[in-house]
XYZ file of C-alpha atoms in Angstrom:
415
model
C 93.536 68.964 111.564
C 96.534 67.516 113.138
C 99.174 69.912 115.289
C 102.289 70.409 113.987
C 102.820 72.415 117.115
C 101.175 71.783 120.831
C 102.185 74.299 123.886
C 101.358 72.984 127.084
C 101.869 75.524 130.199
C 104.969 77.123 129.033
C 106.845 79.266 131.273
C 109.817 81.716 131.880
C 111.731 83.098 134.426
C 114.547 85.483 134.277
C 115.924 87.073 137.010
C 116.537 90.684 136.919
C 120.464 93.218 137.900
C 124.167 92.403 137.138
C 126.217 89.446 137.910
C 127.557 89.432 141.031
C 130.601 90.724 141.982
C 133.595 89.498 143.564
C 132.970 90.720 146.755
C 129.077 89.765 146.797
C 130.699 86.176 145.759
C 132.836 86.217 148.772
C 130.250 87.081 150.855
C 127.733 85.167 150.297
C 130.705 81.896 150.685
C 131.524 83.810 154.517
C 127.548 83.846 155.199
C 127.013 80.802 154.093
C 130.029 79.002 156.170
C 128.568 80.533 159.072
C 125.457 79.876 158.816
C 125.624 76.863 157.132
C 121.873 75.292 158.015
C 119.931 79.058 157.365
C 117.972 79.034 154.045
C 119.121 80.816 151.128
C 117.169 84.322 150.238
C 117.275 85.018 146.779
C 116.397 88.922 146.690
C 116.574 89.138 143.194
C 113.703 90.580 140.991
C 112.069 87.951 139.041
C 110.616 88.506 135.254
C 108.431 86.208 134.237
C 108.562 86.506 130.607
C 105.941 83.800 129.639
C 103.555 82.686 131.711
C 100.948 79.449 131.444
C 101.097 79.938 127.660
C 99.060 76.950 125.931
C 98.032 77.074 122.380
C 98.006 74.555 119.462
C 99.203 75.189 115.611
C 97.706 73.029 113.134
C 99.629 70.882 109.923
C 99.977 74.110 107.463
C 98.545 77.133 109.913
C 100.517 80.179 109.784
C 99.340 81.754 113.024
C 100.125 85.417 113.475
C 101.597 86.720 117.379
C 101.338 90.251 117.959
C 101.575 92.422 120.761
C 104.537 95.478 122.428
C 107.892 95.436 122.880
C 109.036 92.914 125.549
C 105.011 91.460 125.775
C 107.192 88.157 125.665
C 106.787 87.314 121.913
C 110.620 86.608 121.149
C 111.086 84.827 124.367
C 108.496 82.219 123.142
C 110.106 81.906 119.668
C 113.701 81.417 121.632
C 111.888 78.634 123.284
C 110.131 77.194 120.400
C 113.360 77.198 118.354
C 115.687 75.840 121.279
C 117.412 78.965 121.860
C 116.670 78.641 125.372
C 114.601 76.453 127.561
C 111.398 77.266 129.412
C 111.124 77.057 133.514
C 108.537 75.160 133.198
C 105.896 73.669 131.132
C 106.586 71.781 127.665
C 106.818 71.845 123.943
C 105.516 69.046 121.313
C 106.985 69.912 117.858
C 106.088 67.307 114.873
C 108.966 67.865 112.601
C 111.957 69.854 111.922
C 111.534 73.114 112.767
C 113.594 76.292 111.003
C 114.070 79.622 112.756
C 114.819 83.275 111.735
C 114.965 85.076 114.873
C 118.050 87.567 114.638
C 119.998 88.314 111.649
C 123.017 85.571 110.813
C 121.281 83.393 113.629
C 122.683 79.966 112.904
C 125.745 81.157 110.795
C 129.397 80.517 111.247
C 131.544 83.412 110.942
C 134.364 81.712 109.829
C 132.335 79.820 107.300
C 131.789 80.232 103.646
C 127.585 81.510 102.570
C 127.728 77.969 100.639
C 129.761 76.016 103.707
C 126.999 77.497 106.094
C 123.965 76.350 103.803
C 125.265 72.572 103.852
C 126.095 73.421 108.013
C 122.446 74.276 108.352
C 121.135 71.295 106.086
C 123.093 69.000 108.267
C 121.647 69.985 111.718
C 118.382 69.663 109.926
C 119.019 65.874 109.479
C 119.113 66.397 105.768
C 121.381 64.514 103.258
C 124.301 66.425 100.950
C 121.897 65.647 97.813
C 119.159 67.142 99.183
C 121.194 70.374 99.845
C 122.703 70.173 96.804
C 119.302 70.013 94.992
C 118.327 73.287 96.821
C 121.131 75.212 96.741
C 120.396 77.262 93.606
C 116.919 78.159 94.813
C 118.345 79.285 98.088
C 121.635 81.221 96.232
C 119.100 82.617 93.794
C 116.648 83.824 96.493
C 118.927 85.461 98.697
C 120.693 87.733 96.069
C 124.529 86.550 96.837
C 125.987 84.576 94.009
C 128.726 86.684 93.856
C 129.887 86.468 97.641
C 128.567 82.749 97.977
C 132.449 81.442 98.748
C 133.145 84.410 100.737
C 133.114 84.023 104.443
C 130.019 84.943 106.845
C 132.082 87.317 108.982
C 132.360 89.968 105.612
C 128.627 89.795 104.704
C 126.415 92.981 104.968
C 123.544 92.756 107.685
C 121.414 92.582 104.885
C 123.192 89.845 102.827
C 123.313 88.183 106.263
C 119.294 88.258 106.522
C 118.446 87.577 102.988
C 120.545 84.237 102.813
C 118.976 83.516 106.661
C 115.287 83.857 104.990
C 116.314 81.872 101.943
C 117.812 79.014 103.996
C 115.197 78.859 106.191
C 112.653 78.592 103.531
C 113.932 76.275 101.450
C 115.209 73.617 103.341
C 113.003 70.749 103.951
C 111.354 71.835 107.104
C 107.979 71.451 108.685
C 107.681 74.465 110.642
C 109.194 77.812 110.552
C 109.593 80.445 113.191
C 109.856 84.311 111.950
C 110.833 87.267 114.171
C 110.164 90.883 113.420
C 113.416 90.668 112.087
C 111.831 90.782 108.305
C 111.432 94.662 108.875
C 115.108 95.155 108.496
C 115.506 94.528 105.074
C 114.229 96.960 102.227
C 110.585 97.020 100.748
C 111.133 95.065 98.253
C 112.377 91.985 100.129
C 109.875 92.049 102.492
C 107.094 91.535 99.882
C 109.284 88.514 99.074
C 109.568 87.071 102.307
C 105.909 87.683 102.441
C 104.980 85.706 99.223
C 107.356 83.401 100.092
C 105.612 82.551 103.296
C 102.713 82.429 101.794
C 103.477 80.115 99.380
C 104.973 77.464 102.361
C 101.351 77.447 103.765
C 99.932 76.657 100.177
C 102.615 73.620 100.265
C 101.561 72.337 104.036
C 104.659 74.116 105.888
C 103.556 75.713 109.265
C 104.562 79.681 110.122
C 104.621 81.737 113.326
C 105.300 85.000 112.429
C 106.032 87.638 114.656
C 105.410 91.238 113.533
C 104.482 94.595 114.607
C 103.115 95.005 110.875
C 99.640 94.045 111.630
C 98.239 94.722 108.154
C 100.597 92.036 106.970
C 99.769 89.485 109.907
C 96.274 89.798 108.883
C 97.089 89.221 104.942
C 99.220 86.757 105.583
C 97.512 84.658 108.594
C 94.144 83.451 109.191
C 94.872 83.562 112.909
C 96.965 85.789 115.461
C 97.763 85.435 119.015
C 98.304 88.426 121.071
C 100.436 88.190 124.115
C 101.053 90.890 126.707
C 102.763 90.581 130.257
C 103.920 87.331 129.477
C 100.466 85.275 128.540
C 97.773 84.943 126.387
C 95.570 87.904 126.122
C 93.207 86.700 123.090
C 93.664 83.948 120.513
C 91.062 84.125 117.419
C 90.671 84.843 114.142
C 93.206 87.491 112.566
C 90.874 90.575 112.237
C 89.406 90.112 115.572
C 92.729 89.912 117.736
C 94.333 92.576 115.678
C 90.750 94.921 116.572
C 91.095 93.734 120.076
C 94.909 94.863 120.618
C 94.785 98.099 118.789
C 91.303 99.281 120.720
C 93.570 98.361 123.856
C 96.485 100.284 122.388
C 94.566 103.469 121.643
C 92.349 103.019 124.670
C 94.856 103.706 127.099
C 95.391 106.984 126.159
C 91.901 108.524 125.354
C 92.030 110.497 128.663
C 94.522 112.125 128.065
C 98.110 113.221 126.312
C 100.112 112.657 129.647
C 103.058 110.783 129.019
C 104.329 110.580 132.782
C 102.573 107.258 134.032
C 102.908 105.369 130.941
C 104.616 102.072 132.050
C 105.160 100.312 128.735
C 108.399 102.430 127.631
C 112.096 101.713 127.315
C 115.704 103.437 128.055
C 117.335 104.845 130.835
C 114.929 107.586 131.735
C 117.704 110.089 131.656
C 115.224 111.997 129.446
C 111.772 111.640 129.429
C 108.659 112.062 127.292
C 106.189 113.885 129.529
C 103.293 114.969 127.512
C 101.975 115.340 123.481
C 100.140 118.210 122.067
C 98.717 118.974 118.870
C 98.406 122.762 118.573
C 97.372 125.267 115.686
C 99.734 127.585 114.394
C 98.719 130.313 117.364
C 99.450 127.607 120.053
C 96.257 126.741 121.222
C 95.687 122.992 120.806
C 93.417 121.806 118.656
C 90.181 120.276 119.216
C 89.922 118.249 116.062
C 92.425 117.758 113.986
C 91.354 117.815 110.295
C 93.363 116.390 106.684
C 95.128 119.074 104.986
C 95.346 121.132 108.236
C 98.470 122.690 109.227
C 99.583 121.715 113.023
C 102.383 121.857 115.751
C 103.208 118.602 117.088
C 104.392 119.411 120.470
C 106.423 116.893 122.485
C 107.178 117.892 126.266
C 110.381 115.995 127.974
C 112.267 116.157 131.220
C 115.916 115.996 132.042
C 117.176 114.274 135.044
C 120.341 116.154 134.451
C 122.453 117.790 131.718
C 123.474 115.991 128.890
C 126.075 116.942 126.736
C 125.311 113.888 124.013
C 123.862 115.107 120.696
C 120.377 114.631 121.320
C 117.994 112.990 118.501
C 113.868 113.246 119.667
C 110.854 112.618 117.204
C 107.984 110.371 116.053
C 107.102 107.552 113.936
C 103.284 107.479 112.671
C 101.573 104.037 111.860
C 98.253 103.140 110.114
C 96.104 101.344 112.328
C 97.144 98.163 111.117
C 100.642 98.904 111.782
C 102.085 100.312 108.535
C 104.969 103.024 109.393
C 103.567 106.463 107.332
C 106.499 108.619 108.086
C 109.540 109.104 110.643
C 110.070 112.491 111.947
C 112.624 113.651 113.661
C 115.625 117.152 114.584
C 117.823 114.450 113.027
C 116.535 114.800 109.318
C 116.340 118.739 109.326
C 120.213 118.290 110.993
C 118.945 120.746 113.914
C 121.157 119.637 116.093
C 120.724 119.195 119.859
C 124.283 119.300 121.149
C 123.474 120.010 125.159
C 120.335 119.328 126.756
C 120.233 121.103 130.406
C 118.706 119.667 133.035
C 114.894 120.482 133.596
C 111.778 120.977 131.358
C 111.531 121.683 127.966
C 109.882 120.824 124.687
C 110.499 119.935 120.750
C 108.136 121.671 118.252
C 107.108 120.052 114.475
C 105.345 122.501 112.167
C 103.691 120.510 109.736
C 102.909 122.564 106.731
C 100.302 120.168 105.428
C 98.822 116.726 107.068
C 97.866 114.824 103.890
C 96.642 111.761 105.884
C 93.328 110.386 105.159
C 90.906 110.720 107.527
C 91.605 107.607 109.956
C 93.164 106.298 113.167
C 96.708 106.743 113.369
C 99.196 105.487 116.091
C 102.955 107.374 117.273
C 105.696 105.767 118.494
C 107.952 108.416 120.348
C 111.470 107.955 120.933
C 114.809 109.952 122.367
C 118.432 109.067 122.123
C 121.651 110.189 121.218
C 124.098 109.681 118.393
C 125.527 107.174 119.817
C 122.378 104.900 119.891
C 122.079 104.869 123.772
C 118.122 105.287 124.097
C 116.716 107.611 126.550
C 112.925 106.720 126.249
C 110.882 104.927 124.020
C 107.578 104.794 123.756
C 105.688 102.316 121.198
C 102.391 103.324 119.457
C 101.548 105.228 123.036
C 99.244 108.237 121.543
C 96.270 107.794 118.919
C 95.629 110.377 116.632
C 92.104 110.537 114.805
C 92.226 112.681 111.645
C 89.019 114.008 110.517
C 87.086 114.465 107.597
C 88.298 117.834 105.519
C 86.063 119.780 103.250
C 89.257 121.342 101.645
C 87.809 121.893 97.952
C 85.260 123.628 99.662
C 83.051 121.291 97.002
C 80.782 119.612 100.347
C 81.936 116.445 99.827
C 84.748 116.256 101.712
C 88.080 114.302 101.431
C 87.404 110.683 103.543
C 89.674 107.347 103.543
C 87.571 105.927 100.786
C 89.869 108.634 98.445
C 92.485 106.169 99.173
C 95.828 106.615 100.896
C 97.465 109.350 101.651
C 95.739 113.061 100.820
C 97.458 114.590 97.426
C 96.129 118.087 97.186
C 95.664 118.837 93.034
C 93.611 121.401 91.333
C 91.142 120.283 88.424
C 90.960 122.232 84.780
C 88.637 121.014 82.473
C 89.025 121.749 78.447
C 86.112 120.832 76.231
């Protein structure tokens, strides 16, 4: 099969604080003046975001690359598409290559929707009539006849990502790069960027697609890549890398519910996750936990000082293949957090009923205020098994065969 993409060695380096001030400007001129022949010291932290990544993407592949937040996965789309260049290390691309890594990325503001789809056609290489014999599809696709002559700049963020999608799959490209940024728009367009894709590999059009939905990377790809720290951690069939990264995922936390040490989190650490528990109604934590049971979902947090923000704390629960269940937070119920003193405390969620199949599920934890400034973040960092529930009392028992979610019902037969 010939490559439509070939990664040789690639490499990035970012270097880590704020620009330098005025002052560190001028002193570093006064240093260097008098001590003109003393080598420079750069004692700024380096990031290597990529790392000796080399990996090859057939004629018509769509190739899968999963892993956590900041594992490096957007850097090396940024680099694929041109966004920004690698350190070192290089790219072979055979063809033109179409990108949707942020929402309006390649848009001008000032623009028309229809003045931007010719824009885009043109840095493509592609002629007017091949635009024009496109344009429908792509108007049609993206859901904006109405707005089509209206500038960029007044577009919704999700009229903004639907014509992005459309323009980027239906002009005459050989490879296309997709970001997570898919799971911003509504159900419904999803499954139509997903067919959509699907249809470009039927037609010989290559697709990376980035996604933290892992039970559409393994629908929709026949391979996956999952990076973490910057390189390569396994490269293989779909079903195999996904196993390999979610075993990893819930792996890490099988000794325990301790949330102090765990490295791969985000925000300011003002406030902190520091422990999970799943308790039963009397506050003893449960063993197993069981569908149909009723639970506390206890999560523990620290405050490096008082905060005064309206505070916003809960949990997101994922299948194991990455599908979001449910998001729970003090925000729905409107309890409102108004001042969080410094110290220790915890959140308590009563769940009346846990009608989840008996599985593997993941949470994703997270803490900021109303103004979106996030104190800590923490991506599918605790497992929770659900067990097997006799709750008809009938010896079978409820298991994930029953389907998806648990729908408690009584039965009353007539003859």
């Amino acid at each position: 099969m010939a490559s439509s993409l070939i990664v040789e060695k690639l490499s990035k380096q970012y270097y880590l604080g704020s620009r330098p001030s005025e002052d560190m400007v001028r002193s570093a001129l006064v240093n260097l003046l008098k001590r003109p022949f003393e080598r420079h010291r750069d004692h700024r932290e380096v990031l290597w975001a990529l790392k000796d990544v080399s990996f090859e993407v057939g004629h018509g592949e769509v190739l899968g690359i999963i892993g956590r937040n900041g594992a490096g996965k957007s850097t090396l789309l940024k680099v694929l598409s041109r966004i920004t260049y690698p350190t070192s290390g290089q790219v072979k691309v055979n063809g033109r290559v179409a990108s949707l890594l942020e929402v309006g990325t390649g848009f001008h503001e000032e623009l028309t929707g229809k003045e931007n789809i010719y824009l885009n056609g043109s840095i493509l290489g592609m002629k007017k009539r091949e635009v024009d014999a496109r344009l429908e599809a792509i108007v049609d696709f993206a859901g904006v006849e109405k707005f089509i002559d209206t500038p960029i700049k007044r577009y919704s963020s999700g009229m903004r990502l639907r014509l992005g999608f459309a323009v980027a799959a239906h002009l005459e490209t050989d490879v296309l790069l997709v970001d997570e940024v898919l799971a911003v728009g509504d159900v419904g367009f999803q499954k139509k960027c997903l067919r959509t894709m699907g249809e470009l590999h039927q037609k010989g059009r290559t697709v990376l697609f980035v996604s933290h939905n892992m039970a559409a990377v393994e629908n929709l790809c026949s391979r996956a890549i999952w990076i973490g720290n910057g390189a390569i951690q396994r490269d293989g069939t779909a079903k195999e890398v996904i196993g390999s990264y979610l075993s990893t995922v819930a792996g890490a936390q099988e000794s325990g519910l301790e949330l102090k040490d765990v490295e791969s989190r985000r925000g300011n650490g003002e406030i902190r996750f520091t422990r999970i528990e799943f308790l039963g109604l009397d506050g003893k934590p449960l063993e197993i936990v069981r569908s149909g049971q009723r639970l506390v979902v206890r999560m523990h947090y620290r405050a490096e000082h008082d905060v005064a923000n309206n505070v916003v704390m809960g949990f997101r629960l994922f299948t194991d293949l990455g599908t979001l269940v449910t998001d729970v937070s003090n925000g729905v119920t409107g309890t409102e957090i108004s001042f969080l003193p410094r110290g220790e405390g915890h959140i308590d969620y009563e769940i009346d009923f846990l009608n989840l199949m008996p599985d593997r599920y993941f949470l994703s934890l997270w803490l900021h205020n109303d103004a979106s400034i996030v104190y800590d973040n923490l991506e599918h960092a605790v497992t929770l098994d659900v067990e097997v529930s006799d709750f008809y009392k009938s010896g079978k028992g409820i298991t994930n065969r029953n389907g998806i979610i648990f729908l408690p019902f009584s039965c009353r037969f007539n003859g």
